[in-house]
Structure formats: structure tokens, C-alpha cells
PDB file of C-alpha atoms in Angstrom:
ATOM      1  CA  UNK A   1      -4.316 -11.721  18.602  1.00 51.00           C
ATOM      2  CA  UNK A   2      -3.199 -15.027  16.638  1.00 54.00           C
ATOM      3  CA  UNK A   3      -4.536 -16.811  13.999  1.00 57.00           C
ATOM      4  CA  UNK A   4      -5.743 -19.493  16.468  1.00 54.00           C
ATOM      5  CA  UNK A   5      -6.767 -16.585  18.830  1.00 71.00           C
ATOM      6  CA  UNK A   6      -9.761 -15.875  16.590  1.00 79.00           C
ATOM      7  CA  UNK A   7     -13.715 -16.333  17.729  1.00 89.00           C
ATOM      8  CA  UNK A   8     -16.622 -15.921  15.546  1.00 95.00           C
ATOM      9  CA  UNK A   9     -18.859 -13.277  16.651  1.00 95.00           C
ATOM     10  CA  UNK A  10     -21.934 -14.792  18.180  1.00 95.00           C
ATOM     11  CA  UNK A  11     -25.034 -14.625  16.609  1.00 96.00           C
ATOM     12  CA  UNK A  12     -23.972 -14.030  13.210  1.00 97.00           C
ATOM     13  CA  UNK A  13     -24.056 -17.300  10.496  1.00 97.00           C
ATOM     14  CA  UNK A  14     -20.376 -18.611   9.335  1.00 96.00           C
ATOM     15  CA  UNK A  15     -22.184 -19.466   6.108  1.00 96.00           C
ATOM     16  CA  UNK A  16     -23.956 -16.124   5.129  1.00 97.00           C
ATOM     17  CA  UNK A  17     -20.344 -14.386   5.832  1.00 98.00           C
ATOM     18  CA  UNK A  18     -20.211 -11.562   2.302  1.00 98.00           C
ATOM     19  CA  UNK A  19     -16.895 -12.207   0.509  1.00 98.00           C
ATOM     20  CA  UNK A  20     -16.250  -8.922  -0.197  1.00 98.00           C
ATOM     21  CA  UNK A  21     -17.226  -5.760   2.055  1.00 98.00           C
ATOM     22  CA  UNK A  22     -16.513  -2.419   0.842  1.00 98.00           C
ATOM     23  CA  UNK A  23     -16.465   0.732   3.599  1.00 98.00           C
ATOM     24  CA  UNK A  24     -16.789   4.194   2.940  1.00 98.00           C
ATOM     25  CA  UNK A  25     -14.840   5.756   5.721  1.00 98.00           C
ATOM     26  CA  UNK A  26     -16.995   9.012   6.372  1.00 97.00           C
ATOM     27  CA  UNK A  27     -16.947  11.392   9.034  1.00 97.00           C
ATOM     28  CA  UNK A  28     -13.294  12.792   9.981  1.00 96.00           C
ATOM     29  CA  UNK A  29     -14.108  16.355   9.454  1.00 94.00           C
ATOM     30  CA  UNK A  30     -17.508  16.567  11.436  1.00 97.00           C
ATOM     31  CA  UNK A  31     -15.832  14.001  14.345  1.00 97.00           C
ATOM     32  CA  UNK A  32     -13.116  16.472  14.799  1.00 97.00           C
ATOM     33  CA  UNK A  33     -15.272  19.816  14.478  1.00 97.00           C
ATOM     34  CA  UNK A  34     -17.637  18.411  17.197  1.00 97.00           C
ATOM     35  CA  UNK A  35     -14.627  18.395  19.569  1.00 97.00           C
ATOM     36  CA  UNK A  36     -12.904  22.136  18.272  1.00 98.00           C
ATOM     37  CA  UNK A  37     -10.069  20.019  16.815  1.00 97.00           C
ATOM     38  CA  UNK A  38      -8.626  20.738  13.065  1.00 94.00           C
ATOM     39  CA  UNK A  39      -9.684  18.252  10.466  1.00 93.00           C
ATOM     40  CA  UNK A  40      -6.784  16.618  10.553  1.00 93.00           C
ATOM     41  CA  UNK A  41      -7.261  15.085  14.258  1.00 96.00           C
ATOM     42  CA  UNK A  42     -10.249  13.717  12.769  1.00 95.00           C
ATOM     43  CA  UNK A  43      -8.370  11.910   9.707  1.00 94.00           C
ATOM     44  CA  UNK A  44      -5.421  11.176  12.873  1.00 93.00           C
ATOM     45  CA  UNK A  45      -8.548   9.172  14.757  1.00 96.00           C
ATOM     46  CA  UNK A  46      -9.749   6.974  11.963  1.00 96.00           C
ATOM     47  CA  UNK A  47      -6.908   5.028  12.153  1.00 95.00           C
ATOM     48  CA  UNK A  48      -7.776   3.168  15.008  1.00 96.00           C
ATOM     49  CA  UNK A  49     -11.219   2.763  13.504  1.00 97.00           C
ATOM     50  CA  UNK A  50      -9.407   1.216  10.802  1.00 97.00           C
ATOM     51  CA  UNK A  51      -7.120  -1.023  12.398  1.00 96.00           C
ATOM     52  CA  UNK A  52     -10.149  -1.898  14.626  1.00 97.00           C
ATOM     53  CA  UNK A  53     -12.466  -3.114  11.833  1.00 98.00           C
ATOM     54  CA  UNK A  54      -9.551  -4.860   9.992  1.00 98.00           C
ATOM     55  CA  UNK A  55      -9.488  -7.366  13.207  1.00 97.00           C
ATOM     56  CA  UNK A  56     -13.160  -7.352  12.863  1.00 98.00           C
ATOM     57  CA  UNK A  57     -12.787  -8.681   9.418  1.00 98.00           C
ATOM     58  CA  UNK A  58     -10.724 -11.062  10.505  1.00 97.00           C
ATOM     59  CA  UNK A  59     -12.502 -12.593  13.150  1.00 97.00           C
ATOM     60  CA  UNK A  60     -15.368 -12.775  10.571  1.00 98.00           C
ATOM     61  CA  UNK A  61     -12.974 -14.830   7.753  1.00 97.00           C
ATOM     62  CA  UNK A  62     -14.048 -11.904   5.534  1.00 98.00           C
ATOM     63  CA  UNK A  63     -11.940 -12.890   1.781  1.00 98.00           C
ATOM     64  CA  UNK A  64     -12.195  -8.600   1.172  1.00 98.00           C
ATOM     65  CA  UNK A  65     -12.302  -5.444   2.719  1.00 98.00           C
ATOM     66  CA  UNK A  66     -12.133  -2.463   0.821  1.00 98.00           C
ATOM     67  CA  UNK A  67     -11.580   1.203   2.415  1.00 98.00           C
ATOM     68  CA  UNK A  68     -11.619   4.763   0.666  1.00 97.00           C
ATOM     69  CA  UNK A  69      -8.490   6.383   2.140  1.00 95.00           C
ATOM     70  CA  UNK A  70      -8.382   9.084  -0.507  1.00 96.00           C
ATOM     71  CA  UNK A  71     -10.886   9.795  -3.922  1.00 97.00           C
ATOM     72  CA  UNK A  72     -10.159  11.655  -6.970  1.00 96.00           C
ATOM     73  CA  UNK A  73     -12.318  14.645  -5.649  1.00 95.00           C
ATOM     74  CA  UNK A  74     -10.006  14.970  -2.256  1.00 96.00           C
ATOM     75  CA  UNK A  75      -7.654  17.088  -4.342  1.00 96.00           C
ATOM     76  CA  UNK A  76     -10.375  19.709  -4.151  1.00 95.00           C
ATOM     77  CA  UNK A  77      -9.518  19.886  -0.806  1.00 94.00           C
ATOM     78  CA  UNK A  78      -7.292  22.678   1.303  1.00 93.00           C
ATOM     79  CA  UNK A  79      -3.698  22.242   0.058  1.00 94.00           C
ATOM     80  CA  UNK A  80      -2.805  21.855   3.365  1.00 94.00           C
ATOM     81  CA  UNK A  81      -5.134  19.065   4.223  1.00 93.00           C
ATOM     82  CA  UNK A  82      -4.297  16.974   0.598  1.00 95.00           C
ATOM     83  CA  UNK A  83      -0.556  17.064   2.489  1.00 93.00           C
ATOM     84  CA  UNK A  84      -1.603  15.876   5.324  1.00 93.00           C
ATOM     85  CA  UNK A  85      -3.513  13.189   3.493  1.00 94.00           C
ATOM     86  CA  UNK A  86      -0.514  12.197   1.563  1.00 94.00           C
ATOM     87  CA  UNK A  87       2.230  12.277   4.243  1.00 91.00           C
ATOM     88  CA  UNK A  88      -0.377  10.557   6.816  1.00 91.00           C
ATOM     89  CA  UNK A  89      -0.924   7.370   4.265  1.00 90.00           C
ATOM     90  CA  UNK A  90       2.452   7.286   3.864  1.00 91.00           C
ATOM     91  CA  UNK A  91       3.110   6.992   7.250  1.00 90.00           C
ATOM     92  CA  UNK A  92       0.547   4.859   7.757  1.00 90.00           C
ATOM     93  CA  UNK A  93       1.552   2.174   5.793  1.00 89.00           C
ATOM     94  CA  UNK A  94       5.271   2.400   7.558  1.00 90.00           C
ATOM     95  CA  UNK A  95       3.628   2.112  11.071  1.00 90.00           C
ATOM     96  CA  UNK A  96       1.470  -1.072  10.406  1.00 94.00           C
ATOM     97  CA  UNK A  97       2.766  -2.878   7.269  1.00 96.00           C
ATOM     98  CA  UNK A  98       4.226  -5.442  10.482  1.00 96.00           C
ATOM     99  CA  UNK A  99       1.490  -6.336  11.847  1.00 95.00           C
ATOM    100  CA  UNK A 100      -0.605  -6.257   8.716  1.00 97.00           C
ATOM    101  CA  UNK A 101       2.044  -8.742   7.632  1.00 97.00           C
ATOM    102  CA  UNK A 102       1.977 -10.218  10.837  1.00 96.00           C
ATOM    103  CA  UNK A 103      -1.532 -11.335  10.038  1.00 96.00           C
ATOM    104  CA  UNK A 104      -1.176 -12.408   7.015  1.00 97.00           C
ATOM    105  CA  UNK A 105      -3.273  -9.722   5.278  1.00 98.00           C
ATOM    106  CA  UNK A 106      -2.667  -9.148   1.777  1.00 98.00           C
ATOM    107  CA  UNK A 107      -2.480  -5.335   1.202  1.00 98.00           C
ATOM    108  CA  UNK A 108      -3.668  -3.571  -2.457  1.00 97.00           C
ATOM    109  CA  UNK A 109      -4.321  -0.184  -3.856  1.00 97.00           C
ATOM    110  CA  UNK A 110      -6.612   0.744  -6.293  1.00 97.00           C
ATOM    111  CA  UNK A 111      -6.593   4.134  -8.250  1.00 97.00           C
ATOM    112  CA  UNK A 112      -3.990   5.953 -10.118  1.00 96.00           C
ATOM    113  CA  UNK A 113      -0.495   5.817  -9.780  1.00 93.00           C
ATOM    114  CA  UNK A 114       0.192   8.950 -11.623  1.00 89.00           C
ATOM    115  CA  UNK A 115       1.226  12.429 -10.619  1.00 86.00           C
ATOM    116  CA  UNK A 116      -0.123  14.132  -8.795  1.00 93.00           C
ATOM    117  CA  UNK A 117       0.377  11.312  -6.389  1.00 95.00           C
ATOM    118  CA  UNK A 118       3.999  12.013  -4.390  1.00 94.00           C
ATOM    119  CA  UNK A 119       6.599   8.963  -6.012  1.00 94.00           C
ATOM    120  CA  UNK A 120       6.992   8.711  -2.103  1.00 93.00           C
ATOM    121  CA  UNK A 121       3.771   7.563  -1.466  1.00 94.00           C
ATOM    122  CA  UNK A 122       3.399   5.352  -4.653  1.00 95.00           C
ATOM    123  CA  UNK A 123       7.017   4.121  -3.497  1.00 94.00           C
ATOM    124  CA  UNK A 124       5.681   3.062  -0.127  1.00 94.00           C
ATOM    125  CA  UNK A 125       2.706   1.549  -1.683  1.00 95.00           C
ATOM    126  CA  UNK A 126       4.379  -0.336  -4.093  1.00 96.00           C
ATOM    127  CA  UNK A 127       6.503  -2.059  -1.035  1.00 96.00           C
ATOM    128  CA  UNK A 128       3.577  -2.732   0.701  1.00 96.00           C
ATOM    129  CA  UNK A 129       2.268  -4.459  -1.519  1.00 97.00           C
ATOM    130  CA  UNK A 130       5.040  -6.444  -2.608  1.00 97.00           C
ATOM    131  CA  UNK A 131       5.733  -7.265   0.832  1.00 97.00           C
ATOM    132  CA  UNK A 132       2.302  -8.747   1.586  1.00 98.00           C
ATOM    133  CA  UNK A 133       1.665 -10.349  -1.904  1.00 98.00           C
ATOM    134  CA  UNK A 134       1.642 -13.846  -1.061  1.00 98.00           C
ATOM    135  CA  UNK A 135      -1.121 -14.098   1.615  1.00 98.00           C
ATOM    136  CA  UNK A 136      -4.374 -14.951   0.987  1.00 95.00           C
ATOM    137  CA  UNK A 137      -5.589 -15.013   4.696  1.00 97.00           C
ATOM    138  CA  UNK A 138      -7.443 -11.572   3.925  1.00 98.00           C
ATOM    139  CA  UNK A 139      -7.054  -8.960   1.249  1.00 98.00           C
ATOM    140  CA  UNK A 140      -7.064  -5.202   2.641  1.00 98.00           C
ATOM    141  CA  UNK A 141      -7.758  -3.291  -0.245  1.00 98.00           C
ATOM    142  CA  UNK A 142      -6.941   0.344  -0.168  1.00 97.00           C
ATOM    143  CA  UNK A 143      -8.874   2.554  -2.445  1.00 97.00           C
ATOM    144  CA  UNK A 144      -6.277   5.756  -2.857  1.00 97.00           C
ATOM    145  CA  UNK A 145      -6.421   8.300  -5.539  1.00 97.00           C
ATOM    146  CA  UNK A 146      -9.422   6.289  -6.779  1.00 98.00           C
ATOM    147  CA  UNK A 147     -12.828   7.031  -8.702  1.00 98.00           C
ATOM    148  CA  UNK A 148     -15.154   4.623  -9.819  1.00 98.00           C
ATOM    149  CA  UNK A 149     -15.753   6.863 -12.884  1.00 98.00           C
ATOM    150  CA  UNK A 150     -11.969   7.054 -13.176  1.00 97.00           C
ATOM    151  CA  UNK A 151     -11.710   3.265 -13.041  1.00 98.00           C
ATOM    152  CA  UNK A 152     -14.500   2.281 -15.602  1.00 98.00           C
ATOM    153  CA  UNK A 153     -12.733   5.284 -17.939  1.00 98.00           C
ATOM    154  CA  UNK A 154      -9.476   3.745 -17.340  1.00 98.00           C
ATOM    155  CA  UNK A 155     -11.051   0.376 -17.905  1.00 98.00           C
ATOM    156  CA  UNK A 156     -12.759   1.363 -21.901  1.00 97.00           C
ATOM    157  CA  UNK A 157      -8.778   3.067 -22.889  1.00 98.00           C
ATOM    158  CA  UNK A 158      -7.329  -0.719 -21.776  1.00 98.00           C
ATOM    159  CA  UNK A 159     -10.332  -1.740 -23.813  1.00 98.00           C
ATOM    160  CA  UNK A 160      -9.304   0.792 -26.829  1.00 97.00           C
ATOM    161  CA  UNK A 161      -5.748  -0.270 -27.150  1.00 98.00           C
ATOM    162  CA  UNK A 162      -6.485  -3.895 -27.164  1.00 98.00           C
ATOM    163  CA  UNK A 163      -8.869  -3.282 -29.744  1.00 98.00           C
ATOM    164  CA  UNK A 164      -6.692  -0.932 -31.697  1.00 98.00           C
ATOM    165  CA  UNK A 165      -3.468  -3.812 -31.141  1.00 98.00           C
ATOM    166  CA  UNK A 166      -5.768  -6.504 -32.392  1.00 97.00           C
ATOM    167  CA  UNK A 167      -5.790  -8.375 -28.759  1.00 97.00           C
ATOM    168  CA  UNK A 168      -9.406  -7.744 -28.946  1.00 97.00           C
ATOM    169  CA  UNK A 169     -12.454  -8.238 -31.018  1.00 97.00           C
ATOM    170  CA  UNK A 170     -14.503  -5.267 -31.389  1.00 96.00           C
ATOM    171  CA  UNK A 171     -17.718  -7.833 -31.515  1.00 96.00           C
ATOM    172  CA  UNK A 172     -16.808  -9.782 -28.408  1.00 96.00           C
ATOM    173  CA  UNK A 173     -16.568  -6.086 -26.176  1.00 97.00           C
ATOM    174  CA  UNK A 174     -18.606  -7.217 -23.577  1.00 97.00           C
ATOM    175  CA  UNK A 175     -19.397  -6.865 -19.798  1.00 97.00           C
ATOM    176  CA  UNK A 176     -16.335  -9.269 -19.371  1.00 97.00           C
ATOM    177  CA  UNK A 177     -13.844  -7.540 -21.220  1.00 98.00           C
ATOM    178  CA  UNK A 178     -14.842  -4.469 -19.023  1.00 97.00           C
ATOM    179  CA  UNK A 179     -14.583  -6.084 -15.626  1.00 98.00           C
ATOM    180  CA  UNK A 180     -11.483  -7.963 -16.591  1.00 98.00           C
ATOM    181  CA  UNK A 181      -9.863  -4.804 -17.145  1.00 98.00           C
ATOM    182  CA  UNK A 182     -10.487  -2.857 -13.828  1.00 98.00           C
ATOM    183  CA  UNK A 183      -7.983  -2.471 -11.396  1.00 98.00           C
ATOM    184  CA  UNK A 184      -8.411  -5.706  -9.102  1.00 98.00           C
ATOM    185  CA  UNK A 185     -10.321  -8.255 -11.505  1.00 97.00           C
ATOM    186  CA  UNK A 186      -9.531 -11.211  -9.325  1.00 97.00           C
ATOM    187  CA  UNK A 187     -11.716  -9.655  -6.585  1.00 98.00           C
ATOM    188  CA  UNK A 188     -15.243 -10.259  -5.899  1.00 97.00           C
ATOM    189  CA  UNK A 189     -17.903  -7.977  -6.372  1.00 98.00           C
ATOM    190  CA  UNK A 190     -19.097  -6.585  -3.406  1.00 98.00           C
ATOM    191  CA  UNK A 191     -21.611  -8.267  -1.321  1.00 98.00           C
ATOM    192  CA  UNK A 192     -22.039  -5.295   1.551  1.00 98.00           C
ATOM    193  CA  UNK A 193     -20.954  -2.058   1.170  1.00 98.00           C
ATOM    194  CA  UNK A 194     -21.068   0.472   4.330  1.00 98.00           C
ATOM    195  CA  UNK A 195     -21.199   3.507   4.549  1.00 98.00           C
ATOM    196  CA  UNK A 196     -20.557   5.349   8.084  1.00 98.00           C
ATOM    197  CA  UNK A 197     -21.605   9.406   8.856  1.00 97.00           C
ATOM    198  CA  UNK A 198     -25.331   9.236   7.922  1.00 97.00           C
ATOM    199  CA  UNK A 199     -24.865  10.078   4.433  1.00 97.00           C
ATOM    200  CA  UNK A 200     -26.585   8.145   2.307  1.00 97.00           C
ATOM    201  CA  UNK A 201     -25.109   7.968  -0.922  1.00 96.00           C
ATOM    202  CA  UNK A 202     -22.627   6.236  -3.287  1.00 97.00           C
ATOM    203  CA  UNK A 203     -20.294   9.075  -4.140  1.00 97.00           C
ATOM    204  CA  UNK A 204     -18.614   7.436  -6.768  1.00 98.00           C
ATOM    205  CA  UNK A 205     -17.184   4.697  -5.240  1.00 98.00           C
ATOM    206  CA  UNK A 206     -16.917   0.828  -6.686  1.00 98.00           C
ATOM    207  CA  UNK A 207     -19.927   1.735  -9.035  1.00 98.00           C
ATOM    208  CA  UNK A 208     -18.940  -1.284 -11.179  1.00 98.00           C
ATOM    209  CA  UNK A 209     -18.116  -3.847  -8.257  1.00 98.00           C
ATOM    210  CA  UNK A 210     -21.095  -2.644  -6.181  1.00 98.00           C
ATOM    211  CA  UNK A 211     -23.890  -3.023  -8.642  1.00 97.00           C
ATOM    212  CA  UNK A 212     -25.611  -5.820  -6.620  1.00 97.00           C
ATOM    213  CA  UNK A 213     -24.218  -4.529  -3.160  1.00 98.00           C
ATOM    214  CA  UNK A 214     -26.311  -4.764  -0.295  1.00 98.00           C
ATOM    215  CA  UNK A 215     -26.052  -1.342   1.913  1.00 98.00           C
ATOM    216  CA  UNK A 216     -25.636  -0.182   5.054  1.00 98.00           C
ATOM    217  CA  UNK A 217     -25.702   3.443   6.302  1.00 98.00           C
ATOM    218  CA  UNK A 218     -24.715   4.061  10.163  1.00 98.00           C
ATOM    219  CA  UNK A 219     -24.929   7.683  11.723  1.00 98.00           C
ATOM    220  CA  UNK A 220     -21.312   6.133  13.573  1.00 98.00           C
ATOM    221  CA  UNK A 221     -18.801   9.149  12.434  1.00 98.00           C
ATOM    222  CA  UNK A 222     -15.677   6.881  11.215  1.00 98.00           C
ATOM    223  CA  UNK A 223     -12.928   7.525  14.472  1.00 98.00           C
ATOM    224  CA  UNK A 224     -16.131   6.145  16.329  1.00 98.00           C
ATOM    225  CA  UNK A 225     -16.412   3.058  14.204  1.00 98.00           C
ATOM    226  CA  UNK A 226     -15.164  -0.352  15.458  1.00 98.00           C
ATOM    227  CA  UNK A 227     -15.859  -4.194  14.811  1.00 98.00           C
ATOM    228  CA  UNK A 228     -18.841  -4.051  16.549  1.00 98.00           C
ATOM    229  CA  UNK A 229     -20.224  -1.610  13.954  1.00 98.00           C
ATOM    230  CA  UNK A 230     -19.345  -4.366  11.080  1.00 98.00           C
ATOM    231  CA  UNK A 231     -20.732  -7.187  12.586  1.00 98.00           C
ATOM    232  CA  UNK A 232     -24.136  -5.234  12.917  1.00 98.00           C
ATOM    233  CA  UNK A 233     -23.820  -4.262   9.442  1.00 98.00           C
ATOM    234  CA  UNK A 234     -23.187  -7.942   8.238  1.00 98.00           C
ATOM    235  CA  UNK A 235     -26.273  -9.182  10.845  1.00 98.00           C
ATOM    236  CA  UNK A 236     -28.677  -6.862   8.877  1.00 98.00           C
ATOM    237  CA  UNK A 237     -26.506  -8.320   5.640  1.00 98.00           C
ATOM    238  CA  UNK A 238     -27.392 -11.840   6.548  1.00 98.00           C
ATOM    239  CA  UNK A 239     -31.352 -10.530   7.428  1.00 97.00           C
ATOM    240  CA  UNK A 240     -31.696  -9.670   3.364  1.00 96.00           C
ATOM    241  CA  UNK A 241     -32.970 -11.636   1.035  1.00 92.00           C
ATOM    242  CA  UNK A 242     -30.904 -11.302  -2.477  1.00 90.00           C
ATOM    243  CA  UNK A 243     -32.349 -12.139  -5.495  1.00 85.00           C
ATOM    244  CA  UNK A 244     -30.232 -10.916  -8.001  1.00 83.00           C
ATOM    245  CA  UNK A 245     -33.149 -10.036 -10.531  1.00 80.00           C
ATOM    246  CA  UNK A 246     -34.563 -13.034  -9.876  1.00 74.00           C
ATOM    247  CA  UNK A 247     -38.053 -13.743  -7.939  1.00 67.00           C
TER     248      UNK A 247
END
């Protein structure tokens, strides 16, 4: 669908639209054991969940979308299904950097770069996101190899070094200086974060960004999920009242 192509869902407000909405893609495993398939088909079928709720987002004019493809805690996983994970990203990113591009979606990561992260993953990462780094139409934002514990930690050592280089005043360490050096500072904090399976929990994930997050938990197992599932979570979004600490 084009640019031009795009409707507004009814009964939702243009003007209460959140700027940034951050998913936690849950379910893959219990999808695919309810069906007697390996865990894998289950990580296989979230894709078009994916794809499906990135249209979603665009049809809304959503500014962010941010996805957990992969945590910190994954590599406590089955060897077998961390490779999958890795080689299924990978391959991800090959099969729809086109029409991510095509749509002018800006694609990011956040999380570490470092081993034990394949250099042919981070390789295809990096040239997704080089590829896509000049539109602003909507900014996918892929959270892989990520922690929000990690991230704040990582965050206090950029903090350390500018303090121990002189860049940085020990006196003026403040909640700025800690949000301007997570991984994406130019992005929004999150307005609506969802969370899809049932669970009902944060499990480490944009702890810093999601501070004044409004939430949504759906019993929708993630291949399941699709734009329709968004919009309802940004209708009860728009049904909130936000005060912020304020009365």
C-alpha cells in the first residue's frame, strides 16, 4: 500500500496518536506448542505479526515503534534455538529491508554490538540501517541483544569516561546526562507500551524510556497479533487520562 494509500483507522483521534509505542513480542513458544510445532515455527509466525503491525503503525502516523526481537536473557536459551534466532534476524532483515525501504521506514537497533553477537548479523544490521537512515516517515526500532539494565549500565560507563576525560562535570551528572547517553537519545519516551501473551510484566525492557508508559496487556499470542490488536491498544491509550505526577 502507498503513502497516499493510507486511511486512519476509524474511531480512533489523529490528535491523541502516542509518539512512541514500544511492543513486547510474547508468545512464540506457547503459539507453536498449542499446534505440536517446534518453537521455532512459532518465532517463523511472528513475522507476519510483525510486518502486519508495522503497516498498522503506519496507517496510524505513529513517529516510533519499538519491538524486542532478542534480550540479553535469550542466550539462556537452547543453543539450538539462540541459532535459529540469530540466522532468522539475519534473514529477516535481507527479506524485507525493500519494502521497509520502500516505505520509507527508518530501521535501528538497540543493544550490544559485541560478541557474542555473529559479525554477520551485526554486518547485516549495520546495512540496514545505513540503508534506511535518511527517512523520517517512521522509525522501526529493533531492540536485539538488548537489556534495559544493560542499557542504563552501559549508559553510567559513557557517563564514567566523560567524567574521567573531563567532558563532564561530576556536579552537573544528572537525569540528562543519563538519558543523553542511552542508545537512541533522539527518541521519545514511550507513550504505550504493549505487551502481547497475557503476561503481565516489564521484563526488563525500556525501563528508562518507559517510566511514564501507559500499558497494555493482550492474551493475543504474538503470530496471532495484527493491526487490529494496536489500534485497540492505542483506543484504550487515548481512553487514559495522564497526569504525569500532576493532579
Amino acid at each position: 500500500m502507498s503513502v497516499s494509500e493510507r486511511v486512519f483507522p476509524e474511531g480512533l483521534d489523529p490528535g491523541r496518536v502516542p509518539a512512541h509505542v514500544g511492543i513486547i513480542m510474547d508468545g512464540n513458544g506457547r503459539w507453536a506448542n498449542q499446534r505440536g510445532q517446534p518453537r521455532k515455527a512459532g518465532h517463523a509466525a511472528g513475522e507476519a505479526a510483525l510486518f502486519d503491525t508495522v503497516e498498522g503503525g503506519l496507517d496510524l502516523g505513529l513517529q516510533f515503534l519499538t519491538v524486542w526481537a532478542f534480550s540479553t536473557d535469550n542466550w539462556k536459551r537452547p543453543p539450538d534455538e539462540v541459532r535459529f534466532l540469530m540466522e532468522f534476524n539475519r534473514d529477516l532483515l535481507r527479506r524485507r529491508v525493500d519494502e521497509l525501504d520502500e516505505r520509507q521506514v527508518r530501521i535501528r537497533f538497540l543493544g550490544r554490538r559485541a560478541r557474542p553477537v555473529p559479525r554477520r548479523v551485526i554486518s547485516e544490521i549495520v546495512d540496514a540501517e545505513q540503508r534506511t537512515e535518511h527517512h523520517r516517515r517512521m522509525t522501526l526500532q529493533i531492540a536485539f541483544n538488548y537489556g534495559g539494565r544493560s542499557e542504563l549500565a552501559d549508559a553510567v560507563q559513557r557517563v564514567g569516561e566523560d567524567v574521567a576525560a573531563g567532558r563532564l562535570d561530576p556536579k552537573k551528572i544528572d537525569e540528562e546526562a543519563i538519558a543523553s547517553r542511552l542508545y537512541r537519545p533522539d527518541a521519545p519516551d514511550v507513550d504505550l507500551l504493549i505487551r502481547s501473551s497475557g503476561e503481565q510484566r516489564l521484563s526488563n525492557f525500556l525501563l528508562w524510556e518507559a517510566a511514564y508508559a501507559e500499558f497494555v496487556f493482550t492474551d493475543v499470542l504474538w503470530p496471532d497479533f495484527r493491526r487490529k490488536h494496536l489500534f485497540e491498544a492505542v483506543g484504550a491509550f487515548q481512553r487514559r487520562e495522564r497526569r504525569f505526577g500532576k493532579l
